[in-house]
DNA sequence: CTTTTGTATTCAGGCAAATGCGC
DNA sequence: CGCGCATTTGCCTGAATACAAAA
């Protein structure tokens, strides 16, 4: 985004008493009169906004038109936020004084636009960067959830329809008309576009699915597993209640635990792996056994954990460094002003980073390029500079004059070489690599072997900050052992640093879970080597996360009642907090911590600014902003009147673009407030809670009928609702459009085939038409003669192609065998059929009749028609799902938000193999859930 | 019908970007 | 009270697979 931005932190502000301590812009207490005022009429702002947003799609989708002001995120700038301690009770001394506003001001990356001090005069200066183009349509995430506090959630009852409807995607046409915010994703998408090319046909998709089974069809185990359970039900759940020994309780009743454990063992079977293609059918329990000692089932054994100490003993082998850089072959050189230059190793490496990215959009991103080039120059200078062929120094001054093409081409060559190796060669390489990594794969935590996650030190490269990250493109430096701190048990042997090096430090801190750490040079962030998601440490905390969310169930009613009440509080801070809670609860917004100017300008609930919300009377709120990862959050949703009114108040002048909506609130305060309800409660818990809650609700609506595949599709639909709620998106693949087109053509082709079959029937029995006119009615989808003709042409071409190819192939083979090749005459003869086809089509077009093949009967033809109809239907649903899901990412919610026990419950209850839904890694990660939940489990 | 082939989809890993809490 | 630290969340990518059409 870009677009308007505000400059100036304070210009319009007068009361900045000491000049450095800004304060909230809003008044402390909300007078009754203001409340009343906001009740009635709608102010200018609201009306104005109406003009800017228009509702287009009948389905309820509304699109923001292109006006710059609507852009969600404005220019970034220094955010001068000050937080004044406000004693709410102290009354309203500061009531009207428009204190300094909290706003995001501009500073546009490089040019600091001087005048920041001026008021809003240049609010609208668009950033130089890319202007808006098309925007993606974001489906409205609202998902109906239980009517806990009935009146409270506007979307729950009557209103819910709107957003729900909005879930439907708009038509492409409309899509392209719109313009507006360009999200990071879109930018990326565009970039790829260029690199794309051919496509192909094939349909599929939709079902997103299905995998594994095909080959090892066997795999019945899971089924069996379910059958079993059902011992005493006792599980009215509430595992919480059934605490066992110590502090923490187990996920499920202990009783069935043992049984459960056993069962699921067969269930899990060795997933796939199946290195050979296809047929590996090992998978027997026997194999499971060979799997070394039995693993630690922490979930059956919850004792410890006071929370702070994470381990007692810890042994590991440290980290794996990337291989040192090796100079490129002599003939591969970057050019400057057309002349090959020799770079010092360090600089060549950096140039290579860029050279390898020439075909990405980064290479044409001005900020990226600028940051890269600056760092490149610095590094070059540090290492002696570039030399010309004559050995003389060459000063690299201009990016424009640099030509990285030779490097790019070299890398491409390398890639091709690798590809040419074939599966065999690559496998060998992989074995080698695996061997080098072997020792790092596992560590021993409290004596148990646990998998390590990211033991590889991140290699150097160019920083790929997402969205409009000010630092994107900077050189991410190589990490030296001297920067790496090792955390390991006191008793353990400290892994040796690479020869000639030493560690920054070696510590023995058992209150943290990391094995190694270092500081990254771009943002100064700290990186860690931690255990894999399948480890007990991660598993336990995941479990706790979900238990915490379930615990929230007990408090949610009260919390909702409270914030409903506080929506009317006369204290601004309380009212803002209540309003924020409403949004977090209803829309699953993230908390919205403050960010710095050297990060991309993205927001969450608490950091929403004036321009991110538009109010449309009577109670529609349009959210349009960039959230985490610069993913656009665009939603038009009704809210309860009090919230609408509050937002109006929070946007009231003098607040304007750049100012915080919740200027009396921040995440710390919000979370502190939440702690009062329940220890450990924070804003993010609401996301988990609402996601899992929604999933439970959705799953409950699924009927236990149909094929496994259908049930799986139903699950995915539920999953999708959650993903939409959480605004989890993905970029539409660059090939999406072509694939859709192709599929459409294919469907039409099928329809044409159907038409021909019907015509054949009529040739056999002309009187059928009278008997069943409906059946022979022309298909409206392909009544276009033009199209039919084109299609016929392409069919003929295809056939010709096929015959020719086959001919050539045969010849090739003959040649190999040193036999005589076929003559061209042979080919000609074979191509005779083409002539026949043409004639046939011609006749068909003229008379509308087709001679059936020999031996055809009406019955046979009808059978074929039926088959084709099935295929058409299948293709159509597939196409629909593909289109509907193109921007929705299901994975994130599956991995992070949906309590895995829900999935396990679903699978057991409906006899769907867990493998269908949880891939190998997820099955490992969620082993605790698989072994502890049964078909009656409830979130 | 089975095998082959070529592509689309899924998986698993990578690392950036959030949250949240305590010093 | 702002920052540092630890941990969770999230999108994307390259490699591995599955799938459907062709042979």
Short mmCIF file of C-alpha atoms in Angstrom, two decimals, chain A residues 419-809:
data_model
loop_
_atom_site.label_atom_id
_atom_site.label_comp_id
_atom_site.label_asym_id
_atom_site.label_seq_id
_atom_site.Cartn_x
_atom_site.Cartn_y
_atom_site.Cartn_z
CA UNK A 419 17.81 -32.15 -13.11
CA UNK A 420 19.51 -34.11 -15.81
CA UNK A 421 21.03 -36.30 -13.18
CA UNK A 422 17.80 -38.08 -12.99
CA UNK A 423 16.29 -39.67 -9.98
CA UNK A 424 19.14 -42.02 -9.49
CA UNK A 425 21.87 -39.47 -9.36
CA UNK A 426 19.86 -37.21 -7.19
CA UNK A 427 19.16 -39.97 -4.81
CA UNK A 428 22.85 -40.55 -4.41
CA UNK A 429 23.36 -36.92 -3.64
CA UNK A 430 20.64 -37.04 -1.11
CA UNK A 431 22.13 -39.99 0.64
CA UNK A 432 25.32 -38.08 0.96
CA UNK A 433 23.58 -35.11 2.38
CA UNK A 434 21.60 -37.20 4.78
CA UNK A 435 24.75 -38.71 6.05
CA UNK A 436 26.23 -35.33 6.79
CA UNK A 437 23.14 -34.34 8.65
CA UNK A 438 22.56 -37.51 10.51
CA UNK A 439 24.18 -36.57 13.75
CA UNK A 440 22.21 -33.40 14.03
CA UNK A 441 18.82 -34.96 13.54
CA UNK A 442 18.26 -35.98 17.10
CA UNK A 443 19.13 -34.88 20.56
CA UNK A 444 18.55 -36.44 23.95
CA UNK A 445 16.27 -34.62 26.27
CA UNK A 446 15.98 -36.08 29.71
CA UNK A 447 17.51 -39.18 28.25
CA UNK A 448 14.93 -39.55 25.52
CA UNK A 449 15.73 -39.29 21.89
CA UNK A 450 13.94 -36.32 20.39
CA UNK A 451 13.96 -34.89 16.95
CA UNK A 452 15.62 -31.56 16.40
CA UNK A 453 13.86 -29.10 14.17
CA UNK A 454 16.03 -26.59 12.37
CA UNK A 455 19.57 -27.66 13.11
CA UNK A 456 20.89 -25.93 10.01
CA UNK A 457 22.27 -22.48 10.53
CA UNK A 458 20.49 -20.21 8.11
CA UNK A 459 22.63 -19.60 5.08
CA UNK A 460 23.53 -16.10 3.94
CA UNK A 461 21.40 -14.51 1.29
CA UNK A 462 19.30 -11.49 0.57
CA UNK A 463 16.70 -10.75 3.16
CA UNK A 464 13.24 -11.38 1.82
CA UNK A 465 11.14 -9.22 4.02
CA UNK A 466 7.48 -9.53 3.19
CA UNK A 467 5.23 -6.78 2.09
CA UNK A 468 6.81 -3.40 1.94
CA UNK A 469 9.57 -4.17 4.30
CA UNK A 470 12.04 -1.30 4.44
CA UNK A 471 14.94 -3.66 4.75
CA UNK A 472 14.05 -6.11 2.08
CA UNK A 473 16.99 -6.95 -0.11
CA UNK A 474 19.66 -6.30 2.48
CA UNK A 475 22.39 -8.85 2.75
CA UNK A 476 21.78 -11.43 5.37
CA UNK A 477 25.26 -12.18 6.55
CA UNK A 478 26.86 -15.54 6.99
CA UNK A 479 26.69 -16.66 10.58
CA UNK A 480 30.00 -17.55 12.15
CA UNK A 481 30.39 -20.03 14.96
CA UNK A 482 31.67 -17.15 17.05
CA UNK A 483 28.15 -15.76 16.98
CA UNK A 484 26.46 -18.94 18.01
CA UNK A 485 25.64 -19.74 21.58
CA UNK A 486 25.09 -23.35 22.51
CA UNK A 487 22.65 -24.38 25.18
CA UNK A 488 23.22 -27.85 26.49
CA UNK A 489 23.10 -29.93 29.63
CA UNK A 490 25.93 -29.51 32.09
CA UNK A 491 26.79 -33.14 31.92
CA UNK A 492 26.86 -33.31 28.14
CA UNK A 493 29.81 -33.15 25.86
CA UNK A 494 29.82 -29.81 24.19
CA UNK A 495 29.73 -30.21 20.43
CA UNK A 496 32.94 -29.06 18.83
CA UNK A 497 32.79 -25.87 16.82
CA UNK A 498 34.10 -26.08 13.27
CA UNK A 499 37.90 -26.38 13.22
CA UNK A 500 39.61 -23.12 13.93
CA UNK A 501 36.52 -21.61 15.47
CA UNK A 502 34.86 -21.37 18.78
CA UNK A 503 31.36 -20.80 20.05
CA UNK A 504 30.21 -17.46 21.25
CA UNK A 505 29.23 -19.11 24.45
CA UNK A 506 28.05 -22.33 25.95
CA UNK A 507 25.32 -22.16 28.52
CA UNK A 508 23.20 -24.59 30.46
CA UNK A 509 19.84 -22.97 30.76
CA UNK A 510 17.12 -25.47 31.33
CA UNK A 511 14.37 -22.90 31.46
CA UNK A 512 14.41 -22.54 27.70
CA UNK A 513 13.90 -25.02 24.93
CA UNK A 514 16.51 -24.00 22.43
CA UNK A 515 19.74 -25.78 21.66
CA UNK A 516 21.54 -22.97 19.94
CA UNK A 517 20.98 -19.34 19.14
CA UNK A 518 22.45 -16.43 17.22
CA UNK A 519 21.49 -12.94 16.32
CA UNK A 520 20.54 -12.17 12.79
CA UNK A 521 22.07 -9.05 11.32
CA UNK A 522 19.17 -7.46 9.49
CA UNK A 523 16.71 -6.74 12.24
CA UNK A 524 18.72 -7.89 15.17
CA UNK A 525 16.27 -10.68 15.72
CA UNK A 526 17.33 -13.73 17.59
CA UNK A 527 17.22 -17.07 15.88
CA UNK A 528 16.99 -20.38 17.65
CA UNK A 529 17.55 -24.00 16.99
CA UNK A 530 14.70 -25.82 18.62
CA UNK A 531 13.16 -29.24 18.73
CA UNK A 532 10.87 -30.48 16.02
CA UNK A 533 7.12 -30.18 16.27
CA UNK A 534 6.95 -33.86 17.00
CA UNK A 535 8.97 -33.51 20.16
CA UNK A 536 7.50 -33.82 23.60
CA UNK A 537 8.32 -30.26 24.45
CA UNK A 538 6.45 -28.87 21.53
CA UNK A 539 3.72 -31.41 21.85
CA UNK A 540 3.10 -30.59 25.44
CA UNK A 541 2.89 -26.93 24.85
CA UNK A 542 0.62 -27.48 21.93
CA UNK A 543 -1.58 -29.54 24.15
CA UNK A 544 -1.56 -26.85 26.76
CA UNK A 545 -2.45 -24.28 24.19
CA UNK A 546 -5.59 -26.13 23.28
CA UNK A 547 -6.46 -26.88 26.84
CA UNK A 548 -6.19 -23.22 27.57
CA UNK A 549 -8.54 -22.46 24.72
CA UNK A 550 -10.96 -25.02 26.07
CA UNK A 551 -10.68 -23.48 29.46
CA UNK A 552 -11.85 -20.26 27.92
CA UNK A 553 -15.17 -21.95 27.30
CA UNK A 554 -15.87 -21.64 30.96
CA UNK A 555 -15.30 -17.94 30.98
CA UNK A 556 -16.44 -16.83 27.61
CA UNK A 557 -19.97 -16.07 28.64
CA UNK A 558 -18.93 -13.80 31.40
CA UNK A 559 -16.32 -12.16 29.28
CA UNK A 560 -18.83 -11.44 26.59
CA UNK A 561 -21.31 -10.10 29.05
CA UNK A 562 -18.70 -7.87 30.50
CA UNK A 563 -17.50 -6.42 27.32
CA UNK A 564 -21.03 -5.97 26.12
CA UNK A 565 -21.57 -3.86 29.16
CA UNK A 566 -18.31 -2.01 28.85
CA UNK A 567 -19.12 -1.03 25.34
CA UNK A 568 -21.11 1.67 27.02
CA UNK A 569 -18.59 2.61 29.63
CA UNK A 570 -18.06 6.26 29.99
CA UNK A 571 -14.37 5.76 30.38
CA UNK A 572 -12.78 5.93 27.00
CA UNK A 573 -10.17 3.33 27.85
CA UNK A 574 -12.72 0.81 28.97
CA UNK A 575 -14.94 1.42 26.06
CA UNK A 576 -12.10 1.01 23.65
CA UNK A 577 -11.01 -2.15 25.30
CA UNK A 578 -14.48 -3.58 25.16
CA UNK A 579 -14.80 -2.66 21.53
CA UNK A 580 -11.49 -4.24 20.71
CA UNK A 581 -12.51 -7.38 22.51
CA UNK A 582 -15.65 -7.51 20.49
CA UNK A 583 -13.66 -7.34 17.29
CA UNK A 584 -11.16 -9.89 18.42
CA UNK A 585 -13.89 -12.21 19.49
CA UNK A 586 -16.12 -11.76 16.53
CA UNK A 587 -13.70 -11.32 13.68
CA UNK A 588 -10.81 -13.28 15.07
CA UNK A 589 -8.49 -10.33 14.69
CA UNK A 590 -4.99 -10.61 16.02
CA UNK A 591 -3.99 -8.54 19.01
CA UNK A 592 -2.06 -5.95 17.07
CA UNK A 593 1.14 -5.07 18.84
CA UNK A 594 2.98 -1.91 18.06
CA UNK A 595 5.53 -2.12 15.31
CA UNK A 596 8.55 -0.11 14.44
CA UNK A 597 9.25 2.00 11.43
CA UNK A 598 11.82 -0.38 10.17
CA UNK A 599 9.26 -3.08 9.67
CA UNK A 600 6.45 -3.44 7.18
CA UNK A 601 3.38 -1.44 8.07
CA UNK A 602 0.93 -4.08 9.15
CA UNK A 603 -1.63 -3.96 11.89
CA UNK A 604 -3.85 -5.97 14.16
CA UNK A 605 -6.76 -4.99 16.32
CA UNK A 606 -5.12 -2.65 18.78
CA UNK A 607 -3.03 -1.01 16.12
CA UNK A 608 -5.85 -0.33 13.70
CA UNK A 609 -5.78 3.17 12.39
CA UNK A 610 -8.37 5.60 11.19
CA UNK A 611 -8.02 4.64 7.57
CA UNK A 612 -8.44 0.95 8.18
CA UNK A 613 -12.07 1.14 9.08
CA UNK A 614 -14.89 2.68 7.16
CA UNK A 615 -18.34 3.00 8.61
CA UNK A 616 -21.42 2.54 6.56
CA UNK A 617 -24.66 3.33 8.28
CA UNK A 618 -26.57 1.89 9.76
CA UNK A 619 -24.17 -0.70 11.09
CA UNK A 620 -21.79 -1.97 8.48
CA UNK A 621 -18.10 -1.74 9.10
CA UNK A 622 -15.60 -2.18 6.35
CA UNK A 623 -12.20 -3.36 7.42
CA UNK A 624 -9.40 -2.98 5.01
CA UNK A 625 -5.88 -3.31 6.23
CA UNK A 626 -2.79 -5.40 5.93
CA UNK A 627 -2.33 -7.92 8.67
CA UNK A 628 0.43 -10.32 9.45
CA UNK A 629 2.69 -11.02 6.51
CA UNK A 630 1.01 -8.13 4.73
CA UNK A 631 -1.96 -10.25 3.94
CA UNK A 632 -4.91 -8.09 3.28
CA UNK A 633 -7.84 -8.27 5.60
CA UNK A 634 -10.86 -7.00 3.80
CA UNK A 635 -14.22 -7.53 5.25
CA UNK A 636 -17.51 -5.82 5.26
CA UNK A 637 -19.51 -6.86 8.21
CA UNK A 638 -22.39 -5.73 10.34
CA UNK A 639 -21.75 -5.03 13.97
CA UNK A 640 -24.05 -4.37 16.84
CA UNK A 641 -25.16 -0.75 17.05
CA UNK A 642 -23.16 0.05 20.12
CA UNK A 643 -19.97 -1.04 18.47
CA UNK A 644 -20.79 0.94 15.42
CA UNK A 645 -21.37 3.97 17.52
CA UNK A 646 -18.18 3.44 19.42
CA UNK A 647 -16.11 3.17 16.32
CA UNK A 648 -17.62 6.38 15.18
CA UNK A 649 -16.59 8.00 18.38
CA UNK A 650 -13.10 6.56 18.11
CA UNK A 651 -12.78 8.05 14.67
CA UNK A 652 -14.17 11.39 15.61
CA UNK A 653 -12.24 14.49 14.71
CA UNK A 654 -9.66 15.62 15.26
CA UNK A 655 -8.59 12.11 14.52
CA UNK A 656 -7.78 11.56 10.96
CA UNK A 657 -5.84 9.32 8.70
CA UNK A 658 -2.85 7.94 10.49
CA UNK A 659 -4.37 8.11 13.93
CA UNK A 660 -4.96 5.12 16.10
CA UNK A 661 -8.53 4.01 16.53
CA UNK A 662 -7.76 2.59 19.93
CA UNK A 663 -5.54 5.30 21.23
CA UNK A 664 -6.24 4.41 24.81
CA UNK A 665 -5.49 0.79 24.45
CA UNK A 666 -2.61 -1.45 23.70
CA UNK A 667 -2.08 -5.16 23.75
CA UNK A 668 -0.43 -5.14 27.12
CA UNK A 669 -3.38 -3.53 28.77
CA UNK A 670 -5.77 -5.70 26.93
CA UNK A 671 -4.01 -8.87 27.93
CA UNK A 672 -3.66 -7.71 31.45
CA UNK A 673 -7.37 -7.25 31.58
CA UNK A 674 -7.90 -10.71 30.17
CA UNK A 675 -5.70 -12.21 32.82
CA UNK A 676 -8.31 -11.23 35.32
CA UNK A 677 -10.68 -13.72 33.87
CA UNK A 678 -8.34 -16.58 33.59
CA UNK A 679 -4.64 -17.06 34.09
CA UNK A 680 -2.83 -17.20 30.84
CA UNK A 681 -5.65 -15.70 28.88
CA UNK A 682 -4.49 -13.38 26.15
CA UNK A 683 -5.91 -12.11 22.90
CA UNK A 684 -4.52 -14.90 20.80
CA UNK A 685 -6.36 -17.48 22.80
CA UNK A 686 -9.56 -16.15 21.32
CA UNK A 687 -8.37 -17.05 17.89
CA UNK A 688 -7.64 -20.56 18.94
CA UNK A 689 -10.87 -20.79 20.82
CA UNK A 690 -13.04 -19.47 18.06
CA UNK A 691 -11.30 -21.51 15.43
CA UNK A 692 -11.70 -24.78 17.27
CA UNK A 693 -15.17 -23.88 18.39
CA UNK A 694 -16.18 -23.19 14.84
CA UNK A 695 -14.65 -26.43 13.71
CA UNK A 696 -16.53 -28.38 16.31
CA UNK A 697 -19.72 -26.76 15.20
CA UNK A 698 -19.06 -27.42 11.58
CA UNK A 699 -18.11 -31.00 12.12
CA UNK A 700 -21.24 -31.58 14.12
CA UNK A 701 -23.26 -30.71 11.10
CA UNK A 702 -21.68 -33.29 8.89
CA UNK A 703 -23.76 -36.36 8.33
CA UNK A 704 -22.19 -39.73 8.60
CA UNK A 705 -22.94 -40.82 5.11
CA UNK A 706 -21.42 -41.06 1.70
CA UNK A 707 -18.05 -42.26 0.65
CA UNK A 708 -14.91 -41.60 2.55
CA UNK A 709 -13.97 -39.16 -0.04
CA UNK A 710 -17.19 -37.28 0.44
CA UNK A 711 -16.74 -37.14 4.15
CA UNK A 712 -13.26 -35.91 3.62
CA UNK A 713 -14.58 -33.20 1.36
CA UNK A 714 -17.05 -32.25 4.06
CA UNK A 715 -14.23 -32.02 6.54
CA UNK A 716 -12.35 -29.76 4.23
CA UNK A 717 -15.35 -27.56 3.92
CA UNK A 718 -15.44 -27.19 7.68
CA UNK A 719 -11.73 -26.57 7.67
CA UNK A 720 -12.27 -23.93 5.07
CA UNK A 721 -14.77 -22.08 7.22
CA UNK A 722 -12.17 -21.86 9.91
CA UNK A 723 -9.52 -20.72 7.48
CA UNK A 724 -11.79 -17.97 6.30
CA UNK A 725 -12.55 -16.95 9.83
CA UNK A 726 -8.85 -16.62 10.48
CA UNK A 727 -8.21 -14.97 7.13
CA UNK A 728 -5.68 -17.53 6.07
CA UNK A 729 -4.92 -16.92 2.47
CA UNK A 730 -2.65 -18.14 -0.22
CA UNK A 731 -1.63 -16.67 -3.51
CA UNK A 732 -3.53 -17.98 -6.39
CA UNK A 733 -1.18 -20.00 -8.42
CA UNK A 734 0.11 -18.42 -11.52
CA UNK A 735 -1.37 -21.19 -13.53
CA UNK A 736 -4.78 -21.02 -11.99
CA UNK A 737 -6.39 -19.07 -14.74
CA UNK A 738 -5.12 -21.26 -17.52
CA UNK A 739 -6.01 -24.35 -15.64
CA UNK A 740 -9.54 -23.17 -15.20
CA UNK A 741 -9.78 -22.32 -18.83
CA UNK A 742 -8.49 -25.65 -19.81
CA UNK A 743 -10.85 -27.43 -17.58
CA UNK A 744 -13.71 -25.49 -18.99
CA UNK A 745 -12.71 -26.45 -22.49
CA UNK A 746 -12.47 -29.99 -21.45
CA UNK A 747 -15.95 -29.95 -20.06
CA UNK A 748 -17.24 -28.48 -23.24
CA UNK A 749 -15.44 -31.17 -25.15
CA UNK A 750 -17.20 -33.76 -23.09
CA UNK A 751 -20.48 -32.11 -23.76
CA UNK A 752 -19.75 -32.26 -27.42
CA UNK A 753 -18.93 -35.92 -27.18
CA UNK A 754 -22.24 -36.40 -25.51
CA UNK A 755 -23.96 -34.55 -28.27
CA UNK A 756 -22.38 -36.78 -30.85
CA UNK A 757 -23.41 -39.91 -29.06
CA UNK A 758 -26.95 -38.69 -29.03
CA UNK A 759 -26.80 -38.02 -32.69
CA UNK A 760 -25.60 -41.52 -33.22
CA UNK A 761 -28.55 -42.82 -31.35
CA UNK A 762 -30.79 -40.88 -33.63
CA UNK A 763 -29.09 -42.37 -36.61
CA UNK A 764 -29.90 -45.77 -35.31
CA UNK A 765 -33.40 -45.00 -34.22
CA UNK A 766 -34.65 -41.71 -35.55
CA UNK A 767 -37.98 -42.01 -33.89
CA UNK A 768 -36.46 -41.71 -30.47
CA UNK A 769 -36.47 -38.03 -30.74
CA UNK A 770 -40.20 -37.99 -30.61
CA UNK A 771 -40.38 -40.31 -27.72
CA UNK A 772 -38.02 -38.33 -25.60
CA UNK A 773 -37.63 -34.82 -26.87
CA UNK A 774 -36.09 -33.50 -23.70
CA UNK A 775 -33.21 -35.89 -23.98
CA UNK A 776 -32.34 -34.70 -27.42
CA UNK A 777 -32.72 -31.07 -26.77
CA UNK A 778 -29.62 -29.16 -27.75
CA UNK A 779 -27.18 -28.52 -24.97
CA UNK A 780 -27.24 -24.83 -24.26
CA UNK A 781 -23.65 -24.94 -23.14
CA UNK A 782 -22.41 -25.75 -26.59
CA UNK A 783 -24.96 -24.34 -28.90
CA UNK A 784 -22.31 -22.16 -30.39
CA UNK A 785 -21.51 -23.40 -33.83
CA UNK A 786 -18.37 -21.42 -34.02
CA UNK A 787 -17.08 -23.14 -31.00
CA UNK A 788 -18.00 -26.53 -32.30
CA UNK A 789 -16.10 -25.92 -35.47
CA UNK A 790 -13.07 -24.74 -33.61
CA UNK A 791 -13.29 -27.69 -31.39
CA UNK A 792 -13.46 -30.03 -34.33
CA UNK A 793 -10.40 -28.46 -35.78
CA UNK A 794 -8.49 -28.91 -32.58
CA UNK A 795 -9.64 -32.49 -32.29
CA UNK A 796 -8.31 -33.14 -35.72
CA UNK A 797 -5.09 -31.46 -34.94
CA UNK A 798 -4.69 -33.47 -31.82
CA UNK A 799 -5.22 -36.63 -33.70
CA UNK A 800 -2.77 -35.68 -36.36
CA UNK A 801 -0.27 -34.84 -33.72
CA UNK A 802 -0.75 -38.07 -32.00
CA UNK A 803 -0.32 -40.11 -35.13
CA UNK A 804 2.74 -38.24 -36.20
CA UNK A 805 4.35 -38.54 -32.84
CA UNK A 806 3.70 -42.17 -32.66
CA UNK A 807 5.13 -42.62 -36.08
CA UNK A 808 8.29 -40.83 -35.16
CA UNK A 809 8.67 -42.75 -32.04
#
